């Protein structure tokens, strides 16, 4: 078993009617002037904005609002927010939204003019403003980790950095605000979380706790998504999906493993660097089964364990087929063609994904390997 | 699903050759004079004491040693340590040992003259000296929670308190130092951890993540103990047992459940208040199967799920039989008679256990219920 460290200081407040606790949470950290970062305005129709604003006002916290964060968040927006944060001398950052909003807020909290340097370094320890989050879409796990993924639009790179100082001080997760999400967003979230778990699970360490825990989270994500497809108001299923997605990147799925092999995420980042309209979950749904098929022979026993314990299948081949058919049943695209990706771009996407500088933990990947996975996933 | 909060700030350093990191960990918290609390001296023969002392010396930390903490730790010892800590003006506490040493250190870290008040209040938020631990026996989960269990010898009460300020700043878990433990201590530890998990699992909330995670931890504890019985040097099994025991009380097994019903622990505390020579794990091994049998009809579906998912049995009756036979196979006593408990004391033990003031979450317990469980477990 690999040695490891576990230290996740984020205070999670989870459940119905918890958004009103944001004011006391921010005040408890001594923050007086808050940069409130959000997306396209849906939080104004579902009550989240009102609850958060009232709670912050009650504590006398000055709030500066910044709207318009889009999916696949971009570097220019981070730079813009850093400028505002510096000019206005805010002393804390609140993200209200999903992973894109949180990641933008986290990158802005680092409070440096050229944030891209952090992505070049990947692992940093620079100081940061305190980060708070109110989650409105369970998917990326950003509410319970200490990093961010941002796209550098000019260089067409979608990269991540990690920094313990950006771990949110408090994250509020009220699953009930996700009850009226468009269905495809719920599925995208579940697939994103599944991908996070599988990327560490397949590195196949011998920490039985971590392996069994990953399998139980994968099964829960699958069963919760099935239940939500039948009834979007199934609160226990919504809550289970939300908590599983948060735990996926909290560290408990990684400890004692050899690390994480982010090939599926790198491939998806390659795709959405060229096709920003492709959602993260949709890209992952297409590349994941193909990646598993391509890598299974590298560690047959471990992949067979996954097939048995997650899908109750007697072979990886059958498990991948069941996985694909479940994605279809959930209404997900399963080919690159369906996503609108052009065949002549597969080479460039592969090179872009490889530039992500992956640790080769499950199977070493050259450009040719990446391209073979993409070609097999084309139609 | 119940609302919940999750906030476990303890920094875990886990793995081989990690004990030498205690010095830097203590120094990083600004501690200059440390009360070093330990048990009977086994750490002087297995290398733990030497590694820890060298590491603390290297950082220039002044160390005051206090030895002699026994299993089922007692209030008079806590009072003695508080006096020393105050007189010597220490600014941090290090526990080197198992749950008894850690719990004593935690209670002493509160730094008040009459520590029993805290146990009367049960949930407190008083300030405390920073606590550090080096774990030498995986069982109680004290390395990753924020409370302590201490016996008041005069009043024959074995009670607990919780306080977020006593959560260890850093806990070092090197499973390799447990390789040469006497076998019964390994089993006691596994049973203690299983009991912690079942006491929350049977409260039967509808957080599917927590339920599935509890089941996977129980299966891992069972399989790791089986492996260690065959080969005490199986490091991956030793590590998996250690990490499962730590997670059992970390909060992840409790979130979204209705709480924890500590009936088995209360019964065991009742037993060891009269028979301090009975080890915690042995007492738990005797009362747990009986408690499960007695409560199963209160929620048949949930107990049937436990039987199926933990023991692969088609009924609770069969699962309890398999549980008992596994305890025997591990060399554990399974009756109170084997523990040396006198039949005429069962009433007094029941009353003592009830004084623990349990929340009745699985099944309400009166003195008569407690006594019926004990009588059934007698021989």
XYZ file of C-alpha atoms in Angstrom:
758
model
C 0.000 0.000 0.000
C 1.239 3.472 -0.906
C 1.911 5.945 1.887
C -0.487 8.894 1.841
C -1.629 12.050 3.556
C -5.247 12.989 4.030
C -6.225 16.494 5.026
C -9.481 17.959 3.831
C -10.359 20.957 5.993
C -13.528 22.041 4.120
C -16.556 22.361 6.370
C -19.551 20.884 4.510
C -23.061 22.045 5.399
C -25.431 19.652 3.642
C -29.199 19.515 3.344
C -32.465 21.322 2.805
C -32.728 25.011 3.737
C -29.042 25.393 4.525
C -28.211 28.220 2.085
C -29.232 30.800 4.673
C -26.183 29.773 6.713
C -23.756 31.384 4.264
C -23.797 34.737 6.105
C -22.698 33.336 9.466
C -20.102 31.128 7.703
C -18.495 34.078 5.900
C -18.652 36.310 8.976
C -17.015 33.616 11.134
C -13.900 33.891 8.927
C -13.723 37.651 9.484
C -14.587 38.507 5.862
C -16.123 41.969 5.396
C -16.174 42.495 1.613
C -17.065 39.564 -0.590
C -16.715 38.954 -4.329
C -19.925 37.021 -5.215
C -19.305 35.050 -8.414
C -22.133 33.407 -10.361
C -23.209 32.088 -13.755
C -26.072 32.969 -16.030
C -28.786 33.942 -13.606
C -30.689 30.677 -12.918
C -30.004 31.251 -9.237
C -32.325 34.268 -9.464
C -35.266 32.036 -10.394
C -34.717 29.107 -8.011
C -34.471 31.096 -4.785
C -30.746 30.514 -4.208
C -29.725 34.128 -4.883
C -32.382 35.525 -2.590
C -31.542 33.223 0.316
C -27.800 33.871 0.000
C -28.154 37.651 -0.371
C -30.464 38.000 2.603
C -28.148 35.931 4.764
C -25.066 37.992 3.780
C -26.952 41.250 4.285
C -28.074 40.164 7.742
C -24.429 39.793 8.763
C -23.552 43.207 7.312
C -21.192 41.793 4.686
C -20.510 44.072 1.724
C -21.107 42.163 -1.526
C -19.733 42.820 -4.990
C -21.447 40.714 -7.681
C -19.753 39.309 -10.794
C -21.975 37.370 -13.210
C -21.645 35.497 -16.459
C -19.346 32.540 -15.790
C -19.943 29.980 -18.558
C -19.334 26.208 -18.669
C -15.712 25.415 -19.572
C -14.587 28.575 -17.764
C -11.900 30.706 -19.338
C -8.704 32.390 -18.292
C -9.659 35.876 -19.513
C -12.578 35.858 -17.071
C -10.261 34.892 -14.208
C -7.941 37.785 -15.095
C -10.889 40.168 -15.179
C -12.036 39.040 -11.725
C -8.566 39.348 -10.228
C -8.472 42.959 -11.441
C -11.841 43.689 -9.842
C -10.885 41.915 -6.600
C -7.683 43.953 -6.329
C -9.254 47.287 -7.247
C -12.112 46.765 -4.802
C -9.965 45.181 -2.078
C -12.295 42.269 -1.381
C -11.203 39.902 1.396
C -13.136 36.780 0.413
C -14.663 35.016 -2.590
C -18.036 33.260 -2.788
C -18.896 30.985 -5.712
C -22.602 30.320 -6.235
C -23.018 27.728 -8.964
C -21.477 24.524 -10.300
C -17.889 23.504 -10.957
C -17.251 26.194 -13.578
C -18.235 28.988 -11.233
C -16.324 27.471 -8.317
C -13.178 26.884 -10.389
C -13.246 30.451 -11.684
C -13.671 31.761 -8.141
C -10.854 29.548 -6.870
C -8.449 30.748 -9.576
C -9.437 34.361 -8.872
C -8.925 33.831 -5.126
C -5.231 33.268 -5.774
C -5.234 36.951 -6.512
C -2.312 37.083 -8.951
C -2.265 38.967 -12.229
C -1.084 36.141 -14.407
C -2.999 33.167 -13.082
C -1.812 30.878 -15.919
C 1.555 30.483 -14.210
C -0.225 28.405 -11.582
C -1.508 26.013 -14.212
C 1.981 25.684 -15.663
C 3.313 24.791 -12.193
C 0.311 22.535 -11.482
C 1.017 22.102 -7.725
C 1.419 25.376 -5.833
C 1.134 26.659 -2.304
C 0.618 30.396 -2.888
C -1.604 32.306 -0.461
C -5.254 32.840 -1.410
C -8.321 34.729 -0.273
C -10.767 32.538 1.692
C -13.153 30.704 -0.656
C -16.805 29.835 0.105
C -19.191 27.931 -2.141
C -22.915 27.361 -2.532
C -23.282 24.425 -4.891
C -26.070 24.307 -7.484
C -24.865 21.379 -9.642
C -23.209 18.219 -8.315
C -20.588 17.084 -10.794
C -17.063 18.457 -10.613
C -16.445 17.900 -6.916
C -14.916 21.389 -6.737
C -16.886 22.083 -3.554
C -14.721 19.557 -1.665
C -11.275 19.733 -3.281
C -8.457 22.255 -3.540
C -7.897 22.997 -7.204
C -9.416 24.311 -10.421
C -9.663 23.537 -14.153
C -9.566 26.538 -16.488
C -9.307 26.861 -20.279
C -6.636 29.136 -21.708
C -8.578 30.169 -24.830
C -5.547 31.604 -26.629
C -3.382 28.512 -26.189
C -6.316 26.067 -26.415
C -5.276 24.357 -23.170
C -7.726 23.181 -20.499
C -5.490 22.562 -17.504
C -5.756 22.231 -13.726
C -3.825 23.349 -10.675
C -3.946 22.229 -7.028
C -3.272 24.428 -3.996
C -4.238 23.567 -0.404
C -4.970 27.236 0.319
C -7.961 27.313 -2.040
C -9.843 24.488 -0.310
C -13.213 26.111 0.453
C -13.589 27.167 4.085
C -17.278 26.280 3.898
C -19.287 24.602 1.131
C -23.064 24.557 1.322
C -24.772 21.736 -0.577
C -28.576 21.875 -0.648
C -29.542 19.036 -3.014
C -33.148 20.264 -3.199
C -32.101 23.227 -5.384
C -31.004 20.688 -8.039
C -34.461 19.097 -8.296
C -35.453 21.144 -11.346
C -32.180 20.902 -13.295
C -32.480 19.920 -16.958
C -32.049 16.125 -17.058
C -28.878 16.210 -19.163
C -27.142 18.280 -16.465
C -27.955 15.686 -13.803
C -26.532 12.931 -16.017
C -23.457 14.957 -16.941
C -22.793 15.434 -13.261
C -23.109 11.739 -12.461
C -20.774 10.812 -15.347
C -18.218 13.431 -14.296
C -18.167 12.028 -10.759
C -17.934 8.442 -12.041
C -14.985 9.441 -14.210
C -13.174 11.049 -11.253
C -13.547 7.831 -9.299
C -12.520 5.487 -12.128
C -9.422 7.532 -12.928
C -8.025 6.703 -9.515
C -9.653 3.270 -9.095
C -7.978 1.837 -12.205
C -4.515 2.777 -10.943
C -5.092 -0.351 -8.820
C -3.311 0.143 -5.540
C -3.857 -2.457 -2.834
C -5.716 -0.299 -0.320
C -8.796 -2.475 -0.041
C -10.687 0.292 1.803
C -10.238 2.705 -1.088
C -11.117 0.133 -3.756
C -14.272 -1.012 -1.960
C -15.241 2.577 -1.254
C -14.798 3.556 -4.930
C -16.964 0.615 -5.995
C -19.683 1.544 -3.533
C -19.669 5.174 -4.732
C -19.856 4.067 -8.387
C -22.813 1.779 -7.653
C -24.521 4.582 -5.725
C -24.009 7.074 -8.564
C -25.527 4.596 -11.034
C -28.518 3.679 -8.865
C -29.178 7.310 -7.878
C -29.146 8.398 -11.539
C -31.555 5.566 -12.413
C -33.881 6.681 -9.624
C -33.727 10.348 -10.680
C -34.546 9.437 -14.276
C -37.792 7.952 -12.950
C -38.499 10.773 -10.505
C -36.543 14.034 -10.463
C -38.045 14.866 -7.061
C -36.565 11.785 -5.322
C -34.725 13.764 -2.648
C -32.806 10.831 -1.141
C -31.464 9.922 -4.609
C -30.609 13.571 -5.324
C -28.817 13.810 -1.988
C -26.935 10.538 -2.495
C -25.762 11.653 -5.941
C -24.660 15.015 -4.503
C -22.717 13.490 -1.605
C -21.103 10.811 -3.807
C -19.972 13.467 -6.302
C -18.473 15.541 -3.477
C -16.656 12.555 -1.947
C -15.294 11.563 -5.372
C -12.695 14.343 -5.232
C -12.457 14.751 -1.452
C -9.398 12.538 -1.195
C -11.029 9.364 0.179
C -11.054 7.772 -3.292
C -7.355 8.509 -3.806
C -5.621 7.564 -0.571
C -3.293 4.601 -0.804
C -3.693 4.358 -4.576
C -0.780 5.104 -6.848
C -2.474 8.379 -7.856
C -4.925 9.332 -10.575
C -4.559 8.741 -14.306
C -6.546 11.559 -15.871
C -6.559 10.205 -19.437
C -10.370 10.456 -19.869
C -10.382 13.991 -18.470
C -7.389 14.918 -20.644
C -9.152 13.565 -23.739
C -12.322 15.437 -22.861
C -10.316 18.602 -22.190
C -8.764 18.131 -25.645
C -12.231 17.869 -27.180
C -13.736 20.852 -25.405
C -10.665 23.020 -26.081
C -11.754 22.783 -29.775
C -15.494 22.407 -29.173
C -16.341 24.520 -26.128
C -20.047 23.799 -26.685
C -19.482 20.109 -25.798
C -20.383 19.668 -22.153
C -17.803 18.106 -19.877
C -20.035 15.181 -18.924
C -20.980 14.426 -22.546
C -17.331 14.324 -23.604
C -16.473 12.055 -20.677
C -19.366 9.718 -21.461
C -17.962 9.200 -24.950
C -14.300 8.657 -24.059
C -14.614 6.634 -20.820
C -15.864 3.275 -22.142
C -13.291 3.388 -24.956
C -10.476 4.167 -22.526
C -11.495 1.246 -20.324
C -11.599 -1.147 -23.300
C -8.192 0.067 -24.449
C -6.544 -0.306 -21.013
C -8.203 -3.444 -19.640
C -5.492 -5.844 -20.816
C -2.888 -3.846 -18.842
C -4.329 -5.230 -15.584
C -6.952 -7.892 -16.400
C -7.683 -8.964 -12.802
C -8.367 -5.459 -11.627
C -10.598 -4.557 -14.563
C -12.454 -7.865 -14.064
C -13.004 -6.856 -10.422
C -14.532 -3.569 -11.640
C -16.812 -5.458 -14.048
C -17.988 -7.788 -11.270
C -18.304 -5.358 -8.357
C -19.700 -2.330 -10.165
C -21.728 -3.885 -13.006
C -22.237 -7.499 -11.846
C -20.721 -8.663 -15.147
C -18.439 -11.642 -15.736
C -16.179 -9.835 -18.218
C -14.897 -6.341 -18.927
C -16.362 -6.572 -22.418
C -19.834 -7.167 -21.016
C -19.422 -4.470 -18.382
C -18.411 -1.877 -20.982
C -21.432 -2.854 -23.082
C -23.716 -2.436 -20.049
C -22.032 0.898 -19.233
C -22.637 2.153 -22.805
C -26.224 0.982 -22.844
C -26.843 2.678 -19.480
C -25.427 5.939 -20.877
C -27.808 5.611 -23.859
C -30.714 4.847 -21.526
C -29.834 8.046 -19.652
C -30.083 9.899 -23.003
C -26.342 10.458 -23.334
C -24.363 10.632 -26.576
C -21.917 7.732 -26.833
C -19.982 8.640 -30.022
C -17.813 11.607 -30.963
C -19.873 11.981 -34.142
C -22.983 12.604 -32.047
C -21.035 15.355 -30.246
C -20.313 17.055 -33.607
C -16.562 16.398 -33.472
C -14.909 16.415 -36.948
C -12.872 13.340 -37.811
C -9.925 15.364 -39.171
C -9.452 16.960 -35.769
C -8.788 13.698 -33.844
C -5.003 14.032 -34.228
C -4.974 17.603 -32.941
C -7.256 16.643 -30.022
C -4.901 13.764 -29.142
C -1.878 16.069 -29.152
C -3.733 18.611 -27.052
C -4.710 15.913 -24.534
C -1.146 14.663 -24.345
C 0.126 18.196 -23.634
C -1.770 17.802 -20.332
C 1.333 15.835 -19.194
C -0.321 12.790 -17.725
C 1.215 10.369 -15.292
C 0.952 6.973 -17.060
C -0.509 5.010 -14.169
C -3.058 2.730 -15.804
C -1.390 2.470 -19.228
C 1.192 4.652 -20.898
C -0.336 6.836 -23.606
C 1.356 8.165 -26.706
C -0.366 10.303 -29.323
C -1.125 7.158 -31.343
C -2.865 5.541 -28.342
C -4.974 8.635 -27.748
C -5.931 8.721 -31.407
C -6.866 5.019 -31.429
C -9.213 5.555 -28.461
C -10.809 8.553 -30.183
C -11.160 6.746 -33.527
C -12.843 3.794 -31.822
C -15.206 6.244 -30.111
C -15.993 8.111 -33.328
C -19.161 6.315 -34.379
C -32.152 12.144 4.091
C -31.095 13.927 7.274
C -29.264 17.251 6.980
C -25.680 17.049 8.200
C -22.388 18.847 8.649
C -19.032 17.285 7.902
C -15.849 18.890 9.119
C -12.873 16.754 10.033
C -9.753 18.911 10.083
C -7.270 16.248 11.269
C -4.253 15.899 9.008
C -3.527 12.177 8.613
C 0.004 11.053 7.734
C -0.255 7.362 6.881
C 2.314 4.741 5.967
C 5.680 3.187 6.598
C 8.455 5.278 8.167
C 6.217 8.274 8.839
C 6.752 8.554 12.626
C 9.823 10.726 12.057
C 7.511 13.448 10.767
C 6.099 14.176 14.230
C 8.730 16.849 14.973
C 7.952 19.003 11.932
C 4.196 18.510 12.549
C 4.401 19.737 16.147
C 6.754 22.602 15.267
C 4.436 23.748 12.447
C 1.758 24.450 15.089
C 4.139 26.625 17.084
C 4.333 24.200 20.017
C 7.524 24.521 22.128
C 6.869 22.348 25.203
C 5.062 19.078 24.714
C 3.431 16.657 27.169
C 4.313 13.214 25.737
C 1.755 10.678 26.987
C 2.255 6.931 26.599
C 1.292 3.508 27.940
C 3.311 0.671 29.383
C 6.539 0.901 27.474
C 6.038 -1.324 24.408
C 6.907 1.689 22.263
C 10.434 1.453 23.687
C 10.908 -2.011 22.160
C 9.299 -1.505 18.733
C 11.247 1.598 17.712
C 8.338 4.043 17.948
C 9.691 5.905 20.981
C 13.127 6.318 19.462
C 11.852 7.629 16.120
C 9.451 10.068 17.789
C 11.984 11.347 20.329
C 14.692 11.932 17.735
C 12.287 13.794 15.506
C 11.080 16.051 18.349
C 14.650 16.677 19.512
C 15.719 17.651 15.997
C 13.086 20.417 16.019
C 14.204 21.613 19.460
C 10.904 20.798 21.129
C 11.047 20.413 24.912
C 9.411 17.124 25.938
C 7.888 16.115 29.250
C 7.088 12.387 29.430
C 4.122 10.842 31.255
C 3.873 7.040 31.225
C 1.578 4.346 32.491
C -1.775 4.871 30.776
C -3.724 1.593 31.032
C -6.562 0.178 28.900
C -9.950 1.533 30.066
C -8.269 4.816 31.045
C -9.313 6.486 34.264
C -10.295 9.916 35.433
C -7.731 10.147 38.234
C -4.950 9.843 35.642
C -6.487 12.644 33.577
C -6.591 14.866 36.681
C -2.961 14.064 37.441
C -1.917 14.998 33.885
C -3.838 18.260 33.941
C -1.946 19.207 37.127
C 1.392 18.436 35.471
C 0.442 20.261 32.253
C -0.537 23.380 34.209
C 2.460 23.332 36.538
C 4.866 22.830 33.648
C 3.045 25.180 31.253
C 3.102 22.802 28.289
C 1.559 24.160 25.095
C 0.740 20.905 23.326
C -0.071 17.246 23.987
C 1.223 14.199 22.111
C -0.390 10.776 22.574
C 1.756 7.818 21.541
C -0.308 4.657 21.780
C -3.809 3.332 21.168
C -7.242 4.702 21.982
C -6.727 4.677 25.760
C -3.597 6.815 25.544
C -5.171 9.157 22.986
C -8.385 9.553 24.982
C -6.433 10.333 28.155
C -4.349 12.898 26.267
C -7.450 14.451 24.716
C -9.170 14.813 28.098
C -5.982 16.285 29.595
C -5.679 18.725 26.660
C -8.903 20.387 27.794
C -6.790 21.592 30.656
C -9.482 21.951 33.319
C -9.201 20.793 36.903
C -12.412 18.857 37.055
C -12.554 17.131 33.687
C -15.613 15.055 34.640
C -17.851 18.075 34.069
C -17.149 17.665 30.362
C -18.453 14.116 30.432
C -21.567 15.249 32.222
C -22.177 17.860 29.516
C -21.236 15.381 26.746
C -21.007 17.996 23.932
C -18.726 20.925 24.701
C -16.748 23.539 22.855
C -14.178 24.551 25.485
C -10.701 25.562 24.299
C -7.964 22.918 24.326
C -4.235 22.549 23.851
C -3.328 21.248 20.384
C -3.374 17.435 20.294
C -1.069 15.218 18.190
C -1.137 11.437 17.981
C 1.115 8.595 16.897
C -1.116 5.534 16.677
C 0.136 2.102 17.722
C -3.165 0.161 17.791
C -6.002 0.589 15.294
C -9.282 0.180 17.123
C -10.932 3.119 18.822
C -10.738 5.593 15.921
C -9.610 8.260 18.415
C -6.889 9.346 15.972
C -9.539 10.722 13.611
C -12.369 11.969 15.821
C -12.915 14.713 18.367
C -13.833 13.107 21.655
C -12.757 10.741 24.421
C -14.065 7.886 26.581
C -12.863 7.843 30.194
C -13.877 5.778 33.244
C -14.766 7.583 36.444
C -13.546 4.870 38.846
C -15.326 6.287 41.872
C -18.724 6.527 40.197
C -18.176 3.429 38.018
C -19.146 5.340 34.887
C -17.399 4.956 31.535
C -18.618 7.953 29.553
C -17.607 10.016 26.532
C -17.501 13.666 25.527
C -17.148 15.356 22.137
C -15.434 18.693 21.486
C -14.302 19.952 18.059
C -11.254 21.609 19.631
C -9.679 18.286 20.586
C -9.612 16.898 17.035
C -5.930 16.001 16.586
C -4.006 18.529 14.504
C -1.932 15.678 13.076
C -2.271 11.920 13.490
C 0.485 9.631 12.280
C -0.568 6.079 11.442
C 2.269 3.713 10.547
C 0.537 0.316 10.216
C 3.884 -1.505 10.126
C 4.407 -0.874 13.870
C 1.285 -3.003 14.512
C 2.726 -6.070 12.759
C 3.917 -7.675 15.990
C 0.875 -6.959 18.136
C -0.508 -9.902 20.110
C -3.246 -11.415 17.918
C -6.080 -10.709 20.397
C -5.303 -6.973 20.193
C -5.631 -6.997 16.414
C -9.005 -8.749 16.677
C -10.203 -6.466 19.480
C -9.389 -3.510 17.262
C -11.290 -4.897 14.285
C -14.341 -5.670 16.440
C -14.268 -2.203 18.031
C -14.241 -0.586 14.575
C -17.026 -2.893 13.335
C -19.106 -1.946 16.340
C -18.619 1.785 15.698
C -19.849 1.319 12.148
C -22.840 -0.888 13.012
C -24.017 1.497 15.738
C -24.646 4.155 13.097
C -25.500 1.810 10.196
C -28.464 0.265 12.020
C -30.057 3.665 12.631
C -31.043 3.226 8.971
C -31.127 6.626 7.352
C -31.659 6.792 3.597
C -28.250 8.193 2.612
C -27.307 5.426 0.202
C -23.678 6.659 0.092
C -23.268 6.225 3.836
C -24.980 2.830 3.929
C -22.918 1.442 1.027
C -19.752 2.898 2.519
C -20.463 1.338 5.932
C -21.035 -2.043 4.267
C -17.785 -1.787 2.303
C -15.845 -0.872 5.470
C -17.388 -3.794 7.397
C -16.480 -6.238 4.607
C -12.948 -4.823 4.507
C -12.524 -5.155 8.276
C -13.653 -8.785 8.108
C -11.464 -9.718 5.126
C -8.425 -7.867 6.505
C -8.753 -9.650 9.869
C -9.023 -13.005 8.065
C -5.875 -12.197 6.094
C -3.962 -11.097 9.208
C -4.906 -14.289 11.038
C -3.124 -16.189 8.244
C -0.182 -13.796 8.047
C 0.467 -11.051 10.603
C 2.992 -9.468 8.210
C 0.442 -8.856 5.411
C 1.078 -5.109 5.230
C -1.760 -4.304 2.814
C -4.240 -6.057 5.125
C -2.747 -4.303 8.183
C -3.001 -0.965 6.385
C -6.569 -1.590 5.217
C -7.652 -2.509 8.753
C -5.937 0.616 10.114
C -7.538 2.963 7.581
C -10.995 1.367 7.946
C -10.812 1.733 11.749
C -9.823 5.397 11.391
C -12.622 6.141 8.891
C -15.164 4.390 11.141
C -15.265 7.385 13.495
C -14.168 10.100 11.050
C -17.722 11.173 10.299
C -18.160 9.563 6.856
C -20.085 6.651 8.390
C -22.446 8.988 10.244
C -23.438 11.693 7.761
C -27.057 11.645 6.686
C -27.947 8.918 9.189
C -30.197 9.661 12.119
C -27.199 9.444 14.465
C -25.529 6.634 16.371
C -27.154 4.249 18.826
C -24.366 3.298 21.195
C -26.174 0.435 22.944
C -23.355 -2.117 22.382
C -20.735 0.362 23.569
C -22.906 1.296 26.554
C -23.326 -2.378 27.469
C -19.602 -2.957 27.141
C -18.884 0.162 29.188
C -21.243 -1.248 31.829
C -19.299 -4.526 31.830
C -15.841 -2.990 32.024
C -16.890 -0.510 34.704
C -17.264 -3.616 36.947
C -14.605 -5.754 35.236
C -11.822 -3.414 34.116
C -9.747 -6.435 33.052
C -12.242 -7.198 30.236
C -10.878 -5.661 27.059
C -13.132 -3.319 25.132
C -13.080 -5.456 21.972
C -13.849 -8.663 23.883
C -16.842 -7.077 25.601
C -18.121 -5.744 22.283
C -17.702 -9.117 20.593
C -19.997 -10.666 23.194
C -22.753 -8.037 23.208
C -22.937 -7.129 19.497
C -24.499 -10.283 18.019
C -27.056 -10.381 20.841
C -27.965 -6.732 20.343
C -28.480 -7.332 16.622
C -30.712 -10.342 17.259
C -32.727 -8.383 19.797
C -33.243 -5.356 17.505
C -33.653 -6.962 14.070
C -37.453 -7.093 14.157
C -37.562 -3.300 14.685
C -36.506 -2.789 11.046
C -36.496 -6.165 9.257
C -35.673 -4.849 5.758
C -32.639 -2.933 6.919
C -31.238 -5.788 9.014
C -31.832 -8.147 6.060
C -29.817 -5.761 3.883
C -26.974 -5.973 6.430
C -27.145 -9.771 6.369
C -27.005 -9.834 2.573
C -24.454 -7.100 1.877
C -22.017 -7.728 4.719
C -22.295 -11.500 5.244
C -23.896 -12.750 2.005
C -26.625 -14.385 4.084
C -30.318 -14.694 3.287
C -31.490 -13.992 6.844
C -30.404 -12.052 9.905
C -30.438 -15.274 11.911
C -27.907 -16.844 9.555
C -25.793 -13.693 9.441
C -25.594 -13.516 13.247
C -24.571 -17.186 13.328
C -21.837 -16.531 10.752
C -20.744 -13.429 12.715
C -20.473 -15.485 15.951
C -18.601 -18.307 14.247
C -16.180 -15.804 12.693
C -15.535 -14.316 16.152
C -14.810 -17.816 17.460
C -12.540 -18.534 14.487
C -10.664 -15.335 15.362
C -10.243 -16.753 18.893
C -12.680 -14.352 20.517
C -14.886 -15.082 23.522
C -18.571 -15.028 22.558
C -20.254 -15.388 25.972
C -20.226 -13.278 29.123
C -19.345 -16.399 31.092
C -16.125 -16.745 29.119
C -15.324 -13.141 30.078
C -15.667 -13.998 33.771
C -18.778 -11.889 34.316
C -20.910 -13.013 37.278
C -24.568 -13.685 36.544
C -25.789 -11.765 39.614
C -24.208 -8.599 38.262
C -26.230 -8.454 35.010
C -28.869 -6.177 36.528
C -26.295 -3.719 37.834
C -24.455 -3.752 34.485
C -27.738 -3.022 32.687
C -28.479 -0.090 34.960
C -24.967 1.238 34.529
C -25.293 0.986 30.736
C -28.617 2.767 30.789
C -27.131 5.618 32.825
C -25.103 6.324 29.672
C -28.289 8.127 28.455
C -28.618 6.609 25.009
C -30.623 7.989 22.160
C -33.041 5.180 21.234
C -32.437 5.182 17.493
C -32.454 1.502 16.568
C -34.731 0.282 19.356
C -35.690 1.838 22.652
C -33.950 0.173 25.573
C -35.160 -0.103 29.131
C -33.261 -1.865 31.902
C -35.268 -5.044 31.185
C -34.203 -4.981 27.506
C -30.559 -4.526 28.429
C -30.793 -7.399 30.885
C -32.454 -9.686 28.327
C -29.604 -9.042 25.864
C -27.027 -9.768 28.566
C -28.818 -12.912 29.760
C -28.972 -14.239 26.202
C -25.255 -13.525 25.840
C -24.384 -15.193 29.135
C -23.516 -18.665 27.888
